Amino acid sequence: MGIKLLRFEYESQVHWGVLEEAIRIIEHEAESLNKLLTNGYEAIQHAKTNGKIVTNEEITLLSPVTEDANIFCQGTNYSVHREEAGFTKQKPPYNLLFTKASSTLTSATADILCPAHVKLLDYEIELGLIINKDITEQTTITGDNLKDYIAGLVIANDMSARDVQIVEQQWFKGKSYRGFCPVGPYIYLLEEDEIQYLDQLVLHLEVNGETRQHVITDQLLFKPTETLSEMSEIFNLKTGDLVLTGTPGGVCLRLNANIIHYFSDNTIPHEDKISYFIDTQKDNGYLQDGDVLRLSIKSTDNVMDLGMQENKISHAIPVK
């Protein structure tokens, strides 16, 4: 079984830990995930049986991905989500890639603050890949060497302000408000023979107990081997970076040709576009103040379990 890697605050200090039969502190002062994965594996293994035990009540959970990491994202990477976003369901000729600010990172239990001006707050459960080694040149990544490049897996929620992302056509801005990327509760560090589970994972998201998203990762259009190979042609990836592999169908966003055409008309005032878009989306179940999100990812045979996220939505009070 893989190692469940935690990051948390305990007695006013930030610690790394492993979750086995209990939470055990890793005696290694690594200020970042990059540093821990680079030279902390011996300390991680030692902690599994010898680390000091702490309880859930004694700690405050933090994001196991640290803010020095890049967050690289894939868009419309499941057929059903492609259709609800206004595309054809077929695999496209190119991978849709974008980034998300690292200041979006927050824990699996933190409240998510919706900015006062955002009316259409949406969720996106995604499987996150943690990069295992620096990639600084074009690299061909295959099923045979994929484990060399992926240290572990993690649950992520690519929260999105749709009235910013879609109306302004700014994906980075609409997805980069602080706290818009709950990650964890832990990183599942893969054993050598566990890379096979990448296409056998069940993603499940609920809002107030109602299932909204449910999919198996064998439905990914661009697989991690393709994506990481393509990314390596374009930019560097470093140890500890987070790659989000895309969200399945079931989000609140619904686009069609008429909506997309309306936004392409530059003669329409911006405020009119916002009003029109909100009117088209108002009955789609967007997140409201007090809503509770629960996210889980586990293998189809229940052997691999990435844990559970539970976050509550809190709307900011508008400034008068």
Short mmCIF file of C-alpha atoms in Angstrom, two decimals:
data_model
loop_
_atom_site.label_atom_id
_atom_site.label_comp_id
_atom_site.label_asym_id
_atom_site.label_seq_id
_atom_site.Cartn_x
_atom_site.Cartn_y
_atom_site.Cartn_z
CA MET A 1 0.00 0.00 0.00
CA GLY A 2 1.13 3.53 -0.74
CA ILE A 3 2.01 6.11 1.89
CA LYS A 4 -0.58 8.72 2.88
CA LEU A 5 1.34 11.98 3.23
CA LEU A 6 -0.17 14.75 5.36
CA ARG A 7 0.75 18.34 6.13
CA PHE A 8 -0.67 20.03 9.22
CA GLU A 9 -0.19 22.51 12.02
CA TYR A 10 0.60 21.07 15.45
CA GLU A 11 1.55 23.12 18.50
CA SER A 12 1.86 26.28 16.35
CA GLN A 13 4.32 24.65 13.94
CA VAL A 14 3.86 23.14 10.48
CA HIS A 15 4.69 19.45 10.22
CA TRP A 16 4.62 16.66 7.67
CA GLY A 17 3.13 13.35 8.69
CA VAL A 18 2.08 9.92 7.53
CA LEU A 19 -1.32 8.37 8.09
CA GLU A 20 -1.10 4.70 8.94
CA GLU A 21 -3.08 3.26 11.85
CA ALA A 22 -2.55 6.72 13.34
CA ILE A 23 -1.06 10.07 12.33
CA ARG A 24 2.71 10.06 12.85
CA ILE A 25 4.99 13.10 12.54
CA ILE A 26 7.83 12.99 10.02
CA GLU A 27 11.02 14.29 11.63
CA HIS A 28 12.20 16.25 8.63
CA GLU A 29 12.17 20.03 8.33
CA ALA A 30 11.10 20.51 4.72
CA GLU A 31 9.44 23.84 4.05
CA SER A 32 7.99 22.59 0.77
CA LEU A 33 6.70 19.44 -0.88
CA ASN A 34 9.53 19.80 -3.37
CA LYS A 35 12.15 19.56 -0.62
CA LEU A 36 10.40 16.65 1.09
CA LEU A 37 10.12 14.59 -2.10
CA THR A 38 13.70 15.45 -3.08
CA ASN A 39 15.46 14.33 0.07
CA GLY A 40 12.93 13.20 2.65
CA TYR A 41 11.92 9.67 1.65
CA GLU A 42 14.10 8.06 4.33
CA ALA A 43 12.46 10.21 6.99
CA ILE A 44 9.01 9.35 5.59
CA GLN A 45 9.71 5.63 5.82
CA HIS A 46 11.11 6.00 9.34
CA ALA A 47 7.98 7.86 10.49
CA LYS A 48 5.68 5.00 9.45
CA THR A 49 6.64 3.05 12.57
CA ASN A 50 8.63 5.46 14.71
CA GLY A 51 7.09 8.90 14.28
CA LYS A 52 5.40 10.64 17.20
CA ILE A 53 1.66 9.97 17.23
CA VAL A 54 -0.80 12.89 17.17
CA THR A 55 -4.59 12.89 16.97
CA ASN A 56 -6.98 14.59 14.57
CA GLU A 57 -8.12 16.82 17.42
CA GLU A 58 -4.58 18.11 17.98
CA ILE A 59 -3.86 19.18 14.42
CA THR A 60 -5.13 21.65 11.84
CA LEU A 61 -5.02 20.13 8.38
CA LEU A 62 -3.20 22.06 5.62
CA SER A 63 -2.86 21.56 1.89
CA PRO A 64 -0.23 18.86 1.25
CA VAL A 65 0.76 20.74 -1.92
CA THR A 66 2.76 23.84 -1.00
CA GLU A 67 2.55 27.28 -2.59
CA ASP A 68 5.91 27.04 -4.36
CA ALA A 69 4.28 24.47 -6.67
CA ASN A 70 2.88 25.23 -10.10
CA ILE A 71 -0.69 24.14 -10.78
CA PHE A 72 -1.07 22.97 -14.37
CA CYS A 73 -4.59 22.08 -15.52
CA GLN A 74 -6.40 20.22 -18.28
CA GLY A 75 -9.77 21.43 -19.51
CA THR A 76 -12.69 19.52 -21.07
CA ASN A 77 -10.95 16.16 -20.68
CA TYR A 78 -14.10 14.03 -20.28
CA SER A 79 -16.70 13.63 -23.05
CA VAL A 80 -19.77 14.46 -20.95
CA HIS A 81 -18.17 17.61 -19.58
CA ARG A 82 -17.19 18.63 -23.12
CA GLU A 83 -20.85 18.49 -24.13
CA GLU A 84 -22.09 20.55 -21.19
CA ALA A 85 -19.36 23.12 -21.97
CA GLY A 86 -20.63 23.49 -25.54
CA PHE A 87 -18.17 21.23 -27.36
CA THR A 88 -18.57 17.95 -29.22
CA LYS A 89 -18.05 14.87 -27.06
CA GLN A 90 -15.26 13.47 -29.24
CA LYS A 91 -11.64 13.71 -28.21
CA PRO A 92 -10.33 16.98 -29.70
CA PRO A 93 -7.16 17.26 -31.81
CA TYR A 94 -5.36 19.15 -29.01
CA ASN A 95 -5.10 19.19 -25.24
CA LEU A 96 -6.61 22.25 -23.51
CA LEU A 97 -4.02 23.42 -20.98
CA PHE A 98 -4.09 26.33 -18.54
CA THR A 99 -2.76 27.31 -15.11
CA LYS A 100 -4.20 28.23 -11.74
CA ALA A 101 -2.59 30.46 -9.10
CA SER A 102 -0.87 28.57 -6.29
CA SER A 103 -2.51 30.92 -3.76
CA THR A 104 -5.73 28.99 -4.48
CA LEU A 105 -4.37 26.05 -2.48
CA THR A 106 -6.25 25.28 0.71
CA SER A 107 -7.00 22.26 2.86
CA ALA A 108 -9.55 19.50 2.43
CA THR A 109 -11.54 20.84 5.40
CA ALA A 110 -11.31 24.63 4.97
CA ASP A 111 -14.32 26.82 4.25
CA ILE A 112 -14.32 28.14 0.67
CA LEU A 113 -14.94 31.89 0.52
CA CYS A 114 -16.91 33.00 -2.51
CA PRO A 115 -16.09 36.62 -3.51
CA ALA A 116 -19.03 38.97 -3.04
CA HIS A 117 -19.33 39.79 -6.76
CA VAL A 118 -19.34 36.14 -7.90
CA LYS A 119 -22.86 34.83 -8.56
CA LEU A 120 -22.05 31.56 -10.32
CA LEU A 121 -19.69 29.50 -8.16
CA ASP A 122 -19.04 26.02 -9.54
CA TYR A 123 -17.16 22.89 -8.42
CA GLU A 124 -14.90 20.51 -10.37
CA ILE A 125 -13.59 17.33 -8.80
CA GLU A 126 -10.29 16.31 -10.38
CA LEU A 127 -7.60 13.70 -9.96
CA GLY A 128 -4.34 15.49 -9.18
CA LEU A 129 -0.92 14.13 -10.16
CA ILE A 130 2.13 15.07 -8.08
CA ILE A 131 5.29 15.39 -10.17
CA ASN A 132 8.12 13.16 -8.92
CA LYS A 133 11.14 14.60 -10.73
CA ASP A 134 12.10 17.73 -12.62
CA ILE A 135 11.25 17.64 -16.32
CA THR A 136 13.32 20.22 -18.19
CA GLU A 137 13.39 18.88 -21.74
CA GLN A 138 11.12 17.11 -24.20
CA THR A 139 10.45 13.67 -22.75
CA THR A 140 8.53 10.69 -24.04
CA ILE A 141 6.48 9.33 -21.16
CA THR A 142 4.93 5.89 -21.55
CA GLY A 143 3.18 3.36 -19.37
CA ASP A 144 6.57 1.77 -18.74
CA ASN A 145 8.23 4.88 -17.27
CA LEU A 146 5.21 6.84 -15.98
CA LYS A 147 5.91 5.90 -12.35
CA ASP A 148 9.28 7.69 -12.64
CA TYR A 149 7.43 10.97 -13.12
CA ILE A 150 4.42 10.67 -10.80
CA ALA A 151 5.14 10.60 -7.07
CA GLY A 152 1.55 10.35 -5.98
CA LEU A 153 -2.12 11.18 -6.40
CA VAL A 154 -4.41 13.64 -4.64
CA ILE A 155 -8.01 14.89 -4.67
CA ALA A 156 -8.40 18.44 -5.96
CA ASN A 157 -11.39 20.73 -6.51
CA ASP A 158 -10.91 23.25 -9.32
CA MET A 159 -13.41 25.81 -8.01
CA SER A 160 -14.55 28.21 -10.73
CA ALA A 161 -16.30 31.59 -10.85
CA ARG A 162 -18.17 30.96 -14.09
CA ASP A 163 -19.47 34.53 -14.46
CA VAL A 164 -15.82 35.64 -14.58
CA GLN A 165 -14.33 32.69 -16.47
CA ILE A 166 -16.95 32.56 -19.22
CA VAL A 167 -18.19 36.15 -19.56
CA GLU A 168 -14.71 37.69 -19.42
CA GLN A 169 -13.17 34.64 -21.15
CA GLN A 170 -10.45 34.57 -18.51
CA TRP A 171 -9.96 31.03 -17.25
CA PHE A 172 -6.97 31.89 -15.07
CA LYS A 173 -8.77 34.77 -13.36
CA GLY A 174 -12.06 32.91 -12.90
CA LYS A 175 -10.28 29.95 -11.31
CA SER A 176 -7.63 31.74 -9.26
CA TYR A 177 -9.39 33.40 -6.34
CA ARG A 178 -7.73 32.56 -3.03
CA GLY A 179 -8.93 29.23 -1.66
CA PHE A 180 -10.28 28.02 -5.01
CA CYS A 181 -8.26 24.78 -4.94
CA PRO A 182 -8.91 22.54 -1.93
CA VAL A 183 -6.37 19.70 -2.06
CA GLY A 184 -6.01 16.55 0.02
CA PRO A 185 -6.63 15.48 2.71
CA TYR A 186 -3.36 13.72 1.89
CA ILE A 187 -1.16 12.80 -1.03
CA TYR A 188 -1.18 9.09 -1.77
CA LEU A 189 2.45 8.26 -2.59
CA LEU A 190 2.40 5.43 -5.11
CA GLU A 191 4.17 2.13 -4.80
CA GLU A 192 5.83 0.82 -7.95
CA ASP A 193 3.00 -1.56 -8.84
CA GLU A 194 0.18 0.92 -8.16
CA ILE A 195 0.53 3.06 -11.28
CA GLN A 196 -1.97 0.65 -12.91
CA TYR A 197 -4.72 2.26 -10.81
CA LEU A 198 -4.59 5.52 -12.76
CA ASP A 199 -7.45 4.41 -15.02
CA GLN A 200 -9.36 2.54 -12.27
CA LEU A 201 -10.23 5.41 -9.95
CA VAL A 202 -13.77 6.52 -9.11
CA LEU A 203 -14.26 10.28 -8.74
CA HIS A 204 -17.32 11.20 -6.67
CA LEU A 205 -18.63 14.64 -5.66
CA GLU A 206 -21.72 15.48 -3.61
CA VAL A 207 -23.40 18.78 -2.76
CA ASN A 208 -25.46 18.58 0.43
CA GLY A 209 -25.59 14.80 0.04
CA GLU A 210 -26.73 14.86 -3.61
CA THR A 211 -24.42 13.18 -6.11
CA ARG A 212 -23.38 15.66 -8.80
CA GLN A 213 -20.27 14.05 -10.33
CA HIS A 214 -19.37 10.37 -10.61
CA VAL A 215 -16.93 8.88 -13.12
CA ILE A 216 -14.12 6.35 -13.57
CA THR A 217 -10.79 7.69 -14.82
CA ASP A 218 -10.66 5.25 -17.73
CA GLN A 219 -12.86 7.86 -19.45
CA LEU A 220 -10.10 10.48 -19.53
CA LEU A 221 -9.62 11.60 -23.14
CA PHE A 222 -5.98 12.66 -22.83
CA LYS A 223 -4.19 10.20 -20.55
CA PRO A 224 -1.40 11.23 -18.16
CA THR A 225 1.24 9.76 -20.49
CA GLU A 226 0.04 11.96 -23.38
CA THR A 227 -0.40 15.04 -21.23
CA LEU A 228 2.95 14.93 -19.46
CA SER A 229 4.74 14.19 -22.73
CA GLU A 230 3.08 17.21 -24.36
CA MET A 231 3.74 19.47 -21.39
CA SER A 232 7.42 18.50 -21.51
CA GLU A 233 7.61 19.83 -25.08
CA ILE A 234 6.45 23.27 -23.92
CA PHE A 235 7.55 24.08 -20.37
CA ASN A 236 9.42 22.79 -17.33
CA LEU A 237 7.78 20.85 -14.55
CA LYS A 238 9.42 20.46 -11.17
CA THR A 239 9.19 18.02 -8.30
CA GLY A 240 6.08 18.74 -6.24
CA ASP A 241 4.12 20.45 -9.03
CA LEU A 242 0.42 19.61 -9.28
CA VAL A 243 -1.22 18.53 -12.55
CA LEU A 244 -5.03 18.52 -12.59
CA THR A 245 -6.35 16.03 -15.13
CA GLY A 246 -9.78 17.55 -15.83
CA THR A 247 -13.28 17.27 -14.41
CA PRO A 248 -16.08 14.94 -15.49
CA GLY A 249 -19.66 15.82 -16.36
CA GLY A 250 -22.05 17.06 -13.72
CA VAL A 251 -20.85 20.60 -13.10
CA CYS A 252 -23.33 23.49 -12.96
CA LEU A 253 -22.04 25.16 -16.13
CA ARG A 254 -24.18 24.66 -19.23
CA LEU A 255 -23.14 26.24 -22.52
CA ASN A 256 -24.58 25.95 -26.01
CA ALA A 257 -24.08 27.53 -29.43
CA ASN A 258 -26.49 30.40 -28.72
CA ILE A 259 -24.72 31.42 -25.52
CA ILE A 260 -21.29 31.19 -27.10
CA HIS A 261 -22.46 33.23 -30.11
CA TYR A 262 -23.91 35.90 -27.82
CA PHE A 263 -20.55 36.38 -26.13
CA SER A 264 -18.79 36.77 -29.47
CA ASP A 265 -20.82 39.91 -30.28
CA ASN A 266 -18.55 42.80 -29.33
CA THR A 267 -21.36 45.33 -29.71
CA ILE A 268 -23.17 44.03 -26.61
CA PRO A 269 -22.23 45.85 -23.37
CA HIS A 270 -20.38 43.82 -20.78
CA GLU A 271 -23.05 44.28 -18.10
CA ASP A 272 -25.70 42.98 -20.49
CA LYS A 273 -23.60 39.89 -21.12
CA ILE A 274 -23.32 39.23 -17.38
CA SER A 275 -27.09 39.57 -16.89
CA TYR A 276 -27.81 37.35 -19.88
CA PHE A 277 -25.39 34.66 -18.75
CA ILE A 278 -26.67 34.58 -15.17
CA ASP A 279 -30.22 34.24 -16.54
CA THR A 280 -29.19 31.20 -18.65
CA GLN A 281 -27.52 29.53 -15.66
CA LYS A 282 -29.77 30.38 -12.71
CA ASP A 283 -31.49 26.99 -12.47
CA ASN A 284 -28.35 24.84 -12.76
CA GLY A 285 -27.60 24.33 -9.07
CA TYR A 286 -24.68 26.71 -8.54
CA LEU A 287 -23.20 26.76 -5.05
CA GLN A 288 -24.85 28.86 -2.35
CA ASP A 289 -23.85 30.06 1.10
CA GLY A 290 -23.76 27.12 3.52
CA ASP A 291 -23.58 24.37 0.89
CA VAL A 292 -21.34 21.46 1.84
CA LEU A 293 -19.16 19.71 -0.73
CA ARG A 294 -17.92 16.16 -0.20
CA LEU A 295 -15.36 14.71 -2.60
CA SER A 296 -13.78 11.27 -2.68
CA ILE A 297 -11.54 9.26 -4.98
CA LYS A 298 -10.93 5.55 -4.58
CA SER A 299 -10.14 2.61 -6.83
CA THR A 300 -12.91 0.46 -8.25
CA ASP A 301 -11.75 -2.42 -6.02
CA ASN A 302 -11.53 -0.12 -2.95
CA VAL A 303 -7.85 -0.97 -2.43
CA MET A 304 -6.61 2.58 -3.07
CA ASP A 305 -8.34 5.41 -1.19
CA LEU A 306 -7.36 9.07 -1.54
CA GLY A 307 -9.57 10.11 1.37
CA MET A 308 -12.43 12.57 1.67
CA GLN A 309 -12.71 16.33 1.23
CA GLU A 310 -15.46 18.21 3.04
CA ASN A 311 -15.68 21.96 2.46
CA LYS A 312 -18.40 24.45 3.29
CA ILE A 313 -19.20 27.43 1.06
CA SER A 314 -19.16 30.86 2.67
CA HIS A 315 -20.09 33.97 0.69
CA ALA A 316 -18.25 37.20 1.35
CA ILE A 317 -20.38 40.15 2.46
CA PRO A 318 -20.43 42.88 -0.21
CA VAL A 319 -18.61 46.08 0.72
CA LYS A 320 -21.05 49.00 0.95
#
